Amino acid sequence: MLDEQRLKILTESAKYDVSCSSSGSDRRNTAKGTGNAAMCGICHSFTQDGRCVSLLKILLSNRCVYDCLYCVNRRSNDVPRASASPDEICRLVMSFYRRNYIEGLFLSSAIEKSPDHTMELLLETVVRLRKLYGFNGYIHLKGIPGADELMLKRAGGYVDRMSFNIELPSEKSLKLLAPQKSKKAILTPMSDMAAEYVAAKAEKNKLFLPAGQTTQMIVGASPEHDGAIIRLTEGLYKKFALKRVYFSSYVPTNTNTDLLPTAPVGLLREHRLYQADWLLRFYGFSASEILSENEDLDVTVDPKCAWALKHMEQFPVEVNSAPPEMLVRVPGIGFITANKIVRARKFSRLDFNDLYKMRVVMKRAVHFITCNGKFSGQPHLQSVKNLLVLAENSTNAVQLSMFSSPEISTSVIGGQL
Ligand code: SF4
């Protein structure tokens, strides 16, 4: 069994990986197995006091032969090192699962010896877990770029989700900060897995990556603007059928280089990128509408408000007749609310009171809509912006609650804009 010291090293080394928030995988336990994979998400389940529960997030090894400048586990760093065997990880998972400590596993590894050697150990771990230990819970496996293609595809048949980290937003930055990595080595397995995933879906094969694949990129370690990051994100969704692109704001872990910023980037930039990502995935925006390549997202208002302020010529829209795709572009009207409006206006004309009852965020929406021809917002652009900034600040003061309605929750997380 893994001793406490190695367990501490291997779990601490994994903490910078953020690409593991939701399973999207739904599988009941089998007669001989142990565990369910739940659709509602495994790794980031938050308790009322904000604790994150449920996922064992661990590296198989933090002994790395690579030297990525931004990484605490890089070869040239003097940090405590440890490895675990596949069977040690399996026994740990089973013992934690049986004690109800976890509901799933997020398994990654530094590059020990070579990509093939590392991937072989990771594959052995997940095969053992499924076949020998009968573990039927959620598994998210980090794929190793550059490893043998057949091994990677085989792993896809045993785990719920796989991810290959894109790491940095451009090839130039990758060369500078992670010289042993290349864009091609990362995108090739991503593309292979996407093709397998699409084929498996067409054949109704539920065993191959039922929760799809994701990726993660570090934001702020390199000079790319948000506009370039959003464009890359859009391209990744389109080309590789990714479920999510995760952003990880840069935190300095190595001080012995002048190629990296010395201060952390902060969570606001990451938060804005997630909001922009939400616009791409659910609100019908394209990357070029949100931002040009050399721009950064406005920090004072969310990206949908920023877009609306730049396009005041498209507002106000009449809520009783606007097409749904325009309603969702109104600040303060989210996806769910727009659907409610479309359903309700079939039966009667809506007034401002109806909108309040439907939980439209009126302090935002009022400047962009008319209701039965009436406008109650501010006519001047600067006043509208000032009020939106105020509204934003008051929203951010709300404590995230586990028991909020889905619409309210997403507004705090960054989804409902
Ligand atoms: S490959 Fe790079 S990012 Fe991954 S553990 Fe090694 S040094 Fe860190």
Tab-separated table of C-alpha atoms and ligand atoms in Angstrom:
chain	number	residue	atom	x	y	z
A	1	MET	CA	0.000	0.000	0.000
A	2	LEU	CA	1.123	3.553	-0.665
A	3	ASP	CA	2.696	5.112	2.407
A	4	GLU	CA	1.478	8.476	3.605
A	5	GLN	CA	4.533	10.373	2.418
A	6	ARG	CA	4.282	9.173	-1.187
A	7	LEU	CA	0.530	9.706	-1.169
A	8	LYS	CA	1.087	13.297	-0.061
A	9	ILE	CA	3.664	13.947	-2.792
A	10	LEU	CA	1.594	12.367	-5.561
A	11	THR	CA	-1.654	14.103	-4.673
A	12	GLU	CA	-0.017	17.491	-4.080
A	13	SER	CA	1.758	17.241	-7.435
A	14	ALA	CA	-1.589	16.761	-9.177
A	15	LYS	CA	-3.279	19.832	-7.730
A	16	TYR	CA	-2.485	22.171	-10.635
A	17	ASP	CA	-4.552	20.145	-13.063
A	18	VAL	CA	-8.024	21.646	-13.347
A	19	SER	CA	-9.430	19.741	-16.292
A	20	CYS	CA	-11.516	17.288	-14.358
A	21	SER	CA	-14.691	18.961	-13.244
A	22	SER	CA	-17.511	16.932	-14.685
A	23	SER	CA	-18.037	13.379	-15.741
A	24	GLY	CA	-21.027	13.577	-18.072
A	25	SER	CA	-21.013	9.807	-17.783
A	26	ASP	CA	-23.900	7.757	-16.483
A	27	ARG	CA	-23.436	4.077	-15.690
A	28	ARG	CA	-25.057	1.873	-13.078
A	29	ASN	CA	-23.111	-0.633	-11.092
A	30	THR	CA	-22.995	-4.232	-12.307
A	31	ALA	CA	-23.661	-7.331	-10.206
A	32	LYS	CA	-19.956	-8.032	-9.777
A	33	GLY	CA	-18.620	-4.476	-9.921
A	34	THR	CA	-18.056	-1.713	-7.414
A	35	GLY	CA	-19.381	1.777	-7.986
A	36	ASN	CA	-21.561	3.884	-10.276
A	37	ALA	CA	-20.471	6.639	-12.638
A	38	ALA	CA	-22.913	9.472	-12.127
A	39	MET	CA	-24.067	11.893	-14.838
A	40	CYS	CA	-24.125	14.825	-12.465
A	41	GLY	CA	-20.338	15.242	-12.254
A	42	ILE	CA	-17.821	13.722	-9.929
A	43	CYS	CA	-14.679	15.668	-9.262
A	44	HIS	CA	-15.885	19.112	-8.376
A	45	SER	CA	-18.825	18.482	-6.140
A	46	PHE	CA	-19.014	21.371	-3.720
A	47	THR	CA	-20.349	21.186	-0.220
A	48	GLN	CA	-22.212	24.083	1.354
A	49	ASP	CA	-19.010	25.421	2.913
A	50	GLY	CA	-17.185	25.302	-0.398
A	51	ARG	CA	-15.193	22.109	0.075
A	52	CYS	CA	-14.533	20.084	-3.032
A	53	VAL	CA	-15.216	16.410	-2.535
A	54	SER	CA	-15.265	13.096	-4.196
A	55	LEU	CA	-12.411	12.653	-6.632
A	56	LEU	CA	-9.076	11.064	-5.963
A	57	LYS	CA	-6.778	13.238	-8.038
A	58	ILE	CA	-3.337	11.700	-8.134
A	59	LEU	CA	-0.219	11.252	-10.227
A	60	LEU	CA	1.240	7.848	-10.840
A	61	SER	CA	4.630	9.513	-10.678
A	62	ASN	CA	6.053	13.017	-10.367
A	63	ARG	CA	9.495	11.929	-11.613
A	64	CYS	CA	9.621	13.802	-14.877
A	65	VAL	CA	12.201	13.663	-17.643
A	66	TYR	CA	10.725	16.819	-19.211
A	67	ASP	CA	11.544	20.331	-18.130
A	68	CYS	CA	8.483	22.534	-18.674
A	69	LEU	CA	9.412	25.849	-17.102
A	70	TYR	CA	5.980	26.520	-15.580
A	71	CYS	CA	5.706	23.154	-13.831
A	72	VAL	CA	6.578	22.323	-10.258
A	73	ASN	CA	7.431	18.741	-11.269
A	74	ARG	CA	9.956	19.698	-13.948
A	75	ARG	CA	13.156	17.680	-14.058
A	76	SER	CA	15.397	20.514	-12.886
A	77	ASN	CA	13.317	21.329	-9.796
A	78	ASP	CA	14.525	20.128	-6.460
A	79	VAL	CA	11.284	18.727	-5.051
A	80	PRO	CA	10.477	15.458	-3.266
A	81	ARG	CA	9.834	12.706	-5.810
A	82	ALA	CA	7.655	9.622	-5.658
A	83	SER	CA	6.011	6.961	-7.808
A	84	ALA	CA	3.296	4.413	-7.225
A	85	SER	CA	2.780	1.079	-8.926
A	86	PRO	CA	-0.452	0.423	-10.840
A	87	ASP	CA	-1.556	-2.000	-8.154
A	88	GLU	CA	-0.884	0.493	-5.362
A	89	ILE	CA	-3.133	3.028	-7.111
A	90	CYS	CA	-5.837	0.378	-7.601
A	91	ARG	CA	-5.806	-0.659	-3.959
A	92	LEU	CA	-5.887	2.953	-2.848
A	93	VAL	CA	-8.872	3.720	-5.083
A	94	MET	CA	-10.789	0.675	-3.867
A	95	SER	CA	-10.093	1.352	-0.230
A	96	PHE	CA	-11.099	5.034	-0.541
A	97	TYR	CA	-14.174	4.136	-2.531
A	98	ARG	CA	-15.347	1.539	-0.040
A	99	ARG	CA	-14.934	4.047	2.765
A	100	ASN	CA	-16.986	6.543	0.791
A	101	TYR	CA	-14.117	9.030	0.560
A	102	ILE	CA	-14.284	9.273	-3.228
A	103	GLU	CA	-16.587	8.600	-6.105
A	104	GLY	CA	-14.022	8.454	-8.868
A	105	LEU	CA	-10.436	8.767	-9.960
A	106	PHE	CA	-8.499	11.408	-11.866
A	107	LEU	CA	-5.218	9.815	-12.829
A	108	SER	CA	-2.305	11.557	-14.456
A	109	SER	CA	1.450	11.257	-14.461
A	110	ALA	CA	4.673	13.069	-15.137
A	111	ILE	CA	6.722	11.599	-17.982
A	112	GLU	CA	8.678	8.879	-16.238
A	113	LYS	CA	11.455	7.605	-18.551
A	114	SER	CA	9.408	8.032	-21.780
A	115	PRO	CA	5.836	8.665	-23.000
A	116	ASP	CA	5.395	4.965	-23.896
A	117	HIS	CA	6.665	3.719	-20.543
A	118	THR	CA	4.378	6.145	-18.676
A	119	MET	CA	1.328	5.341	-20.782
A	120	GLU	CA	1.924	1.625	-20.313
A	121	LEU	CA	1.749	2.057	-16.529
A	122	LEU	CA	-1.344	4.241	-16.743
A	123	LEU	CA	-3.033	1.728	-19.037
A	124	GLU	CA	-2.140	-1.126	-16.728
A	125	THR	CA	-3.674	0.783	-13.823
A	126	VAL	CA	-7.038	1.385	-15.465
A	127	VAL	CA	-7.247	-2.131	-16.926
A	128	ARG	CA	-6.523	-3.624	-13.506
A	129	LEU	CA	-9.035	-1.358	-11.830
A	130	ARG	CA	-11.787	-2.348	-14.210
A	131	LYS	CA	-10.985	-6.007	-14.783
A	132	LEU	CA	-9.286	-7.254	-11.648
A	133	TYR	CA	-10.911	-5.014	-9.025
A	134	GLY	CA	-14.261	-4.610	-10.809
A	135	PHE	CA	-14.234	-0.843	-10.232
A	136	ASN	CA	-17.161	0.625	-12.112
A	137	GLY	CA	-16.868	4.212	-10.895
A	138	TYR	CA	-15.769	7.240	-12.861
A	139	ILE	CA	-12.232	7.382	-14.258
A	140	HIS	CA	-10.662	10.402	-15.933
A	141	LEU	CA	-7.282	9.538	-17.411
A	142	LYS	CA	-4.712	12.008	-18.605
A	143	GLY	CA	-3.365	10.750	-21.934
A	144	ILE	CA	0.341	11.045	-22.620
A	145	PRO	CA	1.098	12.829	-25.916
A	146	GLY	CA	3.721	11.002	-27.923
A	147	ALA	CA	2.765	7.569	-26.542
A	148	ASP	CA	1.894	4.684	-28.819
A	149	GLU	CA	-1.412	5.269	-30.607
A	150	LEU	CA	-2.763	1.761	-29.955
A	151	MET	CA	-2.106	2.056	-26.230
A	152	LEU	CA	-3.940	5.375	-26.112
A	153	LYS	CA	-6.930	3.996	-27.996
A	154	ARG	CA	-7.022	0.928	-25.792
A	155	ALA	CA	-7.114	3.134	-22.698
A	156	GLY	CA	-10.131	4.942	-24.165
A	157	GLY	CA	-12.107	1.712	-23.840
A	158	TYR	CA	-11.578	1.540	-20.072
A	159	VAL	CA	-12.072	5.078	-18.884
A	160	ASP	CA	-14.924	7.572	-18.894
A	161	ARG	CA	-12.941	10.573	-19.996
A	162	MET	CA	-9.483	11.290	-21.356
A	163	SER	CA	-7.655	14.544	-21.781
A	164	PHE	CA	-4.522	15.720	-23.515
A	165	ASN	CA	-3.396	19.090	-22.268
A	166	ILE	CA	-2.868	21.700	-24.958
A	167	GLU	CA	-0.740	23.443	-22.276
A	168	LEU	CA	-0.113	26.842	-23.900
A	169	PRO	CA	-2.031	28.882	-26.464
A	170	SER	CA	0.638	28.929	-29.195
A	171	GLU	CA	3.351	26.745	-30.647
A	172	LYS	CA	5.857	29.561	-30.093
A	173	SER	CA	5.163	29.613	-26.350
A	174	LEU	CA	5.246	25.844	-26.197
A	175	LYS	CA	8.714	25.828	-27.767
A	176	LEU	CA	9.926	28.437	-25.347
A	177	LEU	CA	8.438	27.126	-22.118
A	178	ALA	CA	7.965	23.392	-22.750
A	179	PRO	CA	10.713	22.522	-25.223
A	180	GLN	CA	10.133	18.756	-25.157
A	181	LYS	CA	6.502	19.184	-26.186
A	182	SER	CA	5.066	20.070	-29.577
A	183	LYS	CA	1.693	21.118	-30.861
A	184	LYS	CA	1.681	18.181	-33.286
A	185	ALA	CA	2.412	15.632	-30.540
A	186	ILE	CA	-0.526	16.998	-28.509
A	187	LEU	CA	-3.056	17.457	-31.322
A	188	THR	CA	-2.422	14.094	-33.014
A	189	PRO	CA	-3.762	11.892	-30.178
A	190	MET	CA	-6.542	14.415	-29.558
A	191	SER	CA	-7.578	14.017	-33.188
A	192	ASP	CA	-7.255	10.199	-33.114
A	193	MET	CA	-9.394	9.981	-29.992
A	194	ALA	CA	-11.986	12.325	-31.484
A	195	ALA	CA	-12.257	10.081	-34.562
A	196	GLU	CA	-12.612	6.964	-32.362
A	197	TYR	CA	-15.156	8.738	-30.188
A	198	VAL	CA	-17.309	9.725	-33.163
A	199	ALA	CA	-17.076	6.184	-34.599
A	200	ALA	CA	-17.981	4.660	-31.213
A	201	LYS	CA	-21.000	6.955	-30.939
A	202	ALA	CA	-22.155	5.989	-34.426
A	203	GLU	CA	-21.878	2.311	-33.458
A	204	LYS	CA	-23.666	3.014	-30.163
A	205	ASN	CA	-20.593	1.767	-28.296
A	206	LYS	CA	-21.029	3.196	-24.812
A	207	LEU	CA	-17.728	1.886	-23.509
A	208	PHE	CA	-15.361	4.163	-25.410
A	209	LEU	CA	-14.913	7.447	-23.549
A	210	PRO	CA	-18.590	7.861	-22.592
A	211	ALA	CA	-17.721	11.292	-21.158
A	212	GLY	CA	-15.607	12.331	-24.150
A	213	GLN	CA	-12.349	14.231	-23.995
A	214	THR	CA	-11.265	17.574	-22.570
A	215	THR	CA	-8.157	19.696	-22.526
A	216	GLN	CA	-6.530	22.352	-20.386
A	217	MET	CA	-4.504	25.438	-21.185
A	218	ILE	CA	-2.449	27.623	-18.915
A	219	VAL	CA	-3.424	31.269	-19.145
A	220	GLY	CA	-1.014	34.096	-18.476
A	221	ALA	CA	2.289	32.198	-18.496
A	222	SER	CA	2.772	33.387	-22.085
A	223	PRO	CA	1.806	36.647	-23.815
A	224	GLU	CA	-1.175	35.535	-25.966
A	225	HIS	CA	-4.260	37.741	-25.715
A	226	ASP	CA	-7.686	36.468	-24.674
A	227	GLY	CA	-8.843	36.915	-28.285
A	228	ALA	CA	-6.272	34.353	-29.461
A	229	ILE	CA	-7.212	32.008	-26.606
A	230	ILE	CA	-10.921	32.194	-27.466
A	231	ARG	CA	-10.164	31.511	-31.142
A	232	LEU	CA	-8.055	28.492	-30.250
A	233	THR	CA	-10.807	27.288	-27.931
A	234	GLU	CA	-13.417	27.579	-30.667
A	235	GLY	CA	-11.151	25.655	-33.061
A	236	LEU	CA	-10.589	22.884	-30.515
A	237	TYR	CA	-14.337	22.418	-29.982
A	238	LYS	CA	-14.969	22.312	-33.703
A	239	LYS	CA	-12.112	20.017	-34.694
A	240	PHE	CA	-11.898	17.575	-31.832
A	241	ALA	CA	-15.444	17.312	-30.460
A	242	LEU	CA	-14.113	18.275	-27.009
A	243	LYS	CA	-16.493	18.366	-24.089
A	244	ARG	CA	-14.650	21.156	-22.336
A	245	VAL	CA	-11.632	23.381	-22.611
A	246	TYR	CA	-10.347	24.249	-19.145
A	247	PHE	CA	-8.352	27.353	-18.357
A	248	SER	CA	-5.832	27.388	-15.578
A	249	SER	CA	-4.584	30.801	-14.564
A	250	TYR	CA	-0.831	30.794	-14.179
A	251	VAL	CA	0.565	30.480	-10.668
A	252	PRO	CA	4.344	30.945	-10.328
A	253	THR	CA	5.919	27.808	-8.950
A	254	ASN	CA	9.450	28.363	-10.259
A	255	THR	CA	11.319	31.556	-9.582
A	256	ASN	CA	14.613	30.705	-11.272
A	257	THR	CA	13.655	31.889	-14.755
A	258	ASP	CA	12.970	35.272	-16.301
A	259	LEU	CA	10.817	33.768	-19.071
A	260	LEU	CA	7.775	33.635	-16.824
A	261	PRO	CA	5.719	36.285	-14.999
A	262	THR	CA	6.644	36.646	-11.355
A	263	ALA	CA	3.110	37.350	-10.139
A	264	PRO	CA	0.075	35.066	-10.361
A	265	VAL	CA	-2.411	35.941	-13.087
A	266	GLY	CA	-5.412	35.875	-10.781
A	267	LEU	CA	-8.751	34.191	-11.121
A	268	LEU	CA	-10.675	37.015	-12.785
A	269	ARG	CA	-9.067	36.418	-16.181
A	270	GLU	CA	-9.808	32.698	-15.928
A	271	HIS	CA	-13.391	33.498	-14.902
A	272	ARG	CA	-13.917	35.805	-17.903
A	273	LEU	CA	-12.523	33.164	-20.245
A	274	TYR	CA	-14.984	30.626	-18.856
A	275	GLN	CA	-17.791	33.123	-19.450
A	276	ALA	CA	-16.631	33.614	-23.040
A	277	ASP	CA	-16.379	29.837	-23.445
A	278	TRP	CA	-19.996	29.629	-22.270
A	279	LEU	CA	-21.023	32.097	-24.992
A	280	LEU	CA	-19.315	29.907	-27.596
A	281	ARG	CA	-20.888	26.687	-26.444
A	282	PHE	CA	-24.397	27.678	-25.503
A	283	TYR	CA	-25.272	31.168	-26.733
A	284	GLY	CA	-24.450	30.922	-30.422
A	285	PHE	CA	-21.561	33.418	-30.374
A	286	SER	CA	-18.507	32.976	-32.558
A	287	ALA	CA	-15.017	33.806	-31.280
A	288	SER	CA	-14.691	36.713	-33.701
A	289	GLU	CA	-17.901	38.285	-32.362
A	290	ILE	CA	-16.643	38.160	-28.792
A	291	LEU	CA	-13.198	39.659	-29.325
A	292	SER	CA	-10.594	40.371	-31.952
A	293	GLU	CA	-7.374	38.366	-31.826
A	294	ASN	CA	-5.284	41.058	-30.142
A	295	GLU	CA	-7.794	42.113	-27.503
A	296	ASP	CA	-8.340	41.026	-23.912
A	297	LEU	CA	-11.701	40.534	-22.251
A	298	ASP	CA	-13.118	43.479	-20.341
A	299	VAL	CA	-12.506	42.901	-16.639
A	300	THR	CA	-15.264	45.233	-15.482
A	301	VAL	CA	-18.239	43.510	-17.138
A	302	ASP	CA	-18.893	39.995	-18.383
A	303	PRO	CA	-18.305	39.201	-22.085
A	304	LYS	CA	-22.002	39.237	-23.011
A	305	CYS	CA	-22.496	42.684	-21.491
A	306	ALA	CA	-19.302	43.848	-23.208
A	307	TRP	CA	-20.610	42.580	-26.554
A	308	ALA	CA	-24.007	44.232	-26.015
A	309	LEU	CA	-22.383	47.566	-25.119
A	310	LYS	CA	-20.407	47.436	-28.368
A	311	HIS	CA	-23.560	46.666	-30.367
A	312	MET	CA	-26.145	49.053	-28.975
A	313	GLU	CA	-27.475	49.485	-32.523
A	314	GLN	CA	-29.034	45.993	-32.156
A	315	PHE	CA	-30.967	47.018	-29.029
A	316	PRO	CA	-33.503	47.443	-27.528
A	317	VAL	CA	-35.269	44.238	-28.567
A	318	GLU	CA	-38.970	43.709	-27.936
A	319	VAL	CA	-39.321	40.685	-25.639
A	320	ASN	CA	-42.740	39.861	-27.041
A	321	SER	CA	-41.438	39.335	-30.546
A	322	ALA	CA	-37.626	39.015	-30.596
A	323	PRO	CA	-36.288	35.725	-31.998
A	324	PRO	CA	-34.932	33.366	-29.293
A	325	GLU	CA	-31.370	33.665	-30.621
A	326	MET	CA	-31.542	37.431	-30.017
A	327	LEU	CA	-33.213	37.075	-26.609
A	328	VAL	CA	-30.262	35.036	-25.302
A	329	ARG	CA	-27.932	37.854	-26.332
A	330	VAL	CA	-29.671	40.263	-23.974
A	331	PRO	CA	-27.599	40.733	-20.791
A	332	GLY	CA	-29.589	39.284	-17.900
A	333	ILE	CA	-31.565	36.856	-20.046
A	334	GLY	CA	-30.083	33.397	-20.002
A	335	PHE	CA	-30.849	30.266	-21.880
A	336	ILE	CA	-33.516	29.004	-19.492
A	337	THR	CA	-35.191	32.393	-19.141
A	338	ALA	CA	-35.290	32.914	-22.901
A	339	ASN	CA	-37.105	29.581	-23.242
A	340	LYS	CA	-39.578	30.616	-20.545
A	341	ILE	CA	-40.248	33.884	-22.371
A	342	VAL	CA	-40.764	32.170	-25.715
A	343	ARG	CA	-43.219	29.687	-24.159
A	344	ALA	CA	-45.135	32.275	-22.123
A	345	ARG	CA	-45.563	34.867	-24.876
A	346	LYS	CA	-47.528	32.341	-26.955
A	347	PHE	CA	-50.365	32.783	-24.480
A	348	SER	CA	-50.264	36.463	-23.528
A	349	ARG	CA	-48.208	39.585	-24.031
A	350	LEU	CA	-45.562	39.909	-21.347
A	351	ASP	CA	-44.948	42.967	-19.201
A	352	PHE	CA	-42.035	43.901	-16.916
A	353	ASN	CA	-43.678	42.154	-13.944
A	354	ASP	CA	-43.815	38.895	-15.871
A	355	LEU	CA	-40.107	39.212	-16.607
A	356	TYR	CA	-39.303	39.737	-12.905
A	357	LYS	CA	-41.304	36.617	-12.081
A	358	MET	CA	-39.354	34.656	-14.693
A	359	ARG	CA	-36.168	35.727	-12.943
A	360	VAL	CA	-34.808	37.872	-15.728
A	361	VAL	CA	-31.946	39.866	-14.184
A	362	MET	CA	-33.706	43.175	-14.770
A	363	LYS	CA	-30.878	45.395	-13.522
A	364	ARG	CA	-28.994	44.210	-16.607
A	365	ALA	CA	-31.737	43.477	-19.103
A	366	VAL	CA	-33.719	46.686	-18.658
A	367	HIS	CA	-31.291	48.721	-20.797
A	368	PHE	CA	-31.587	46.328	-23.734
A	369	ILE	CA	-35.289	45.488	-24.009
A	370	THR	CA	-38.693	46.954	-24.568
A	371	CYS	CA	-41.801	45.336	-23.174
A	372	ASN	CA	-44.978	46.129	-25.108
A	373	GLY	CA	-43.017	48.979	-26.646
A	374	LYS	CA	-42.009	50.474	-23.284
A	375	PHE	CA	-38.355	51.162	-22.487
A	376	SER	CA	-37.244	51.646	-18.864
A	377	GLY	CA	-33.478	51.620	-19.182
A	378	GLN	CA	-30.828	54.292	-19.408
A	379	PRO	CA	-30.461	55.969	-22.801
A	380	HIS	CA	-26.766	56.877	-22.442
A	381	LEU	CA	-24.076	54.314	-23.097
A	382	GLN	CA	-21.750	55.398	-20.273
A	383	SER	CA	-24.570	55.311	-17.683
A	384	VAL	CA	-25.545	51.842	-18.889
A	385	LYS	CA	-21.962	50.652	-18.512
A	386	ASN	CA	-21.688	52.159	-15.011
A	387	LEU	CA	-24.875	50.391	-13.939
A	388	LEU	CA	-23.721	47.092	-15.430
A	389	VAL	CA	-20.440	47.349	-13.530
A	390	LEU	CA	-22.417	47.955	-10.341
A	391	ALA	CA	-24.657	44.986	-11.091
A	392	GLU	CA	-21.582	42.841	-11.734
A	393	ASN	CA	-20.010	43.807	-8.421
A	394	SER	CA	-23.165	43.026	-6.492
A	395	THR	CA	-23.496	39.625	-8.257
A	396	ASN	CA	-19.943	38.720	-7.338
A	397	ALA	CA	-20.746	39.339	-3.703
A	398	VAL	CA	-23.291	36.481	-3.710
A	399	GLN	CA	-22.106	33.351	-1.911
A	400	LEU	CA	-22.264	30.287	-4.128
A	401	SER	CA	-24.968	28.022	-2.827
A	402	MET	CA	-25.265	24.356	-3.462
A	403	PHE	CA	-29.030	24.705	-3.383
A	404	SER	CA	-29.519	27.560	-5.857
A	405	SER	CA	-31.625	26.891	-8.927
A	406	PRO	CA	-29.490	25.824	-11.908
A	407	GLU	CA	-29.920	29.248	-13.486
A	408	ILE	CA	-28.689	31.088	-10.425
A	409	SER	CA	-25.799	28.704	-9.946
A	410	THR	CA	-24.552	29.213	-13.470
A	411	SER	CA	-24.785	32.959	-13.062
A	412	VAL	CA	-22.357	32.810	-10.183
A	413	ILE	CA	-20.062	30.307	-11.823
A	414	GLY	CA	-20.050	32.317	-14.979
A	415	GLY	CA	-22.559	30.531	-17.156
A	416	GLN	CA	-25.746	32.588	-17.034
A	417	LEU	CA	-24.844	35.921	-18.481
B	1	SF4	S1	5.678	16.902	-18.698
B	1	SF4	FE1	6.020	19.052	-18.186
B	1	SF4	S2	4.051	19.677	-17.278
B	1	SF4	FE2	4.085	17.425	-17.255
B	1	SF4	S3	4.928	16.889	-15.263
B	1	SF4	FE3	6.642	16.944	-16.674
B	1	SF4	S4	7.479	19.007	-16.477
B	1	SF4	FE4	5.431	19.007	-15.600
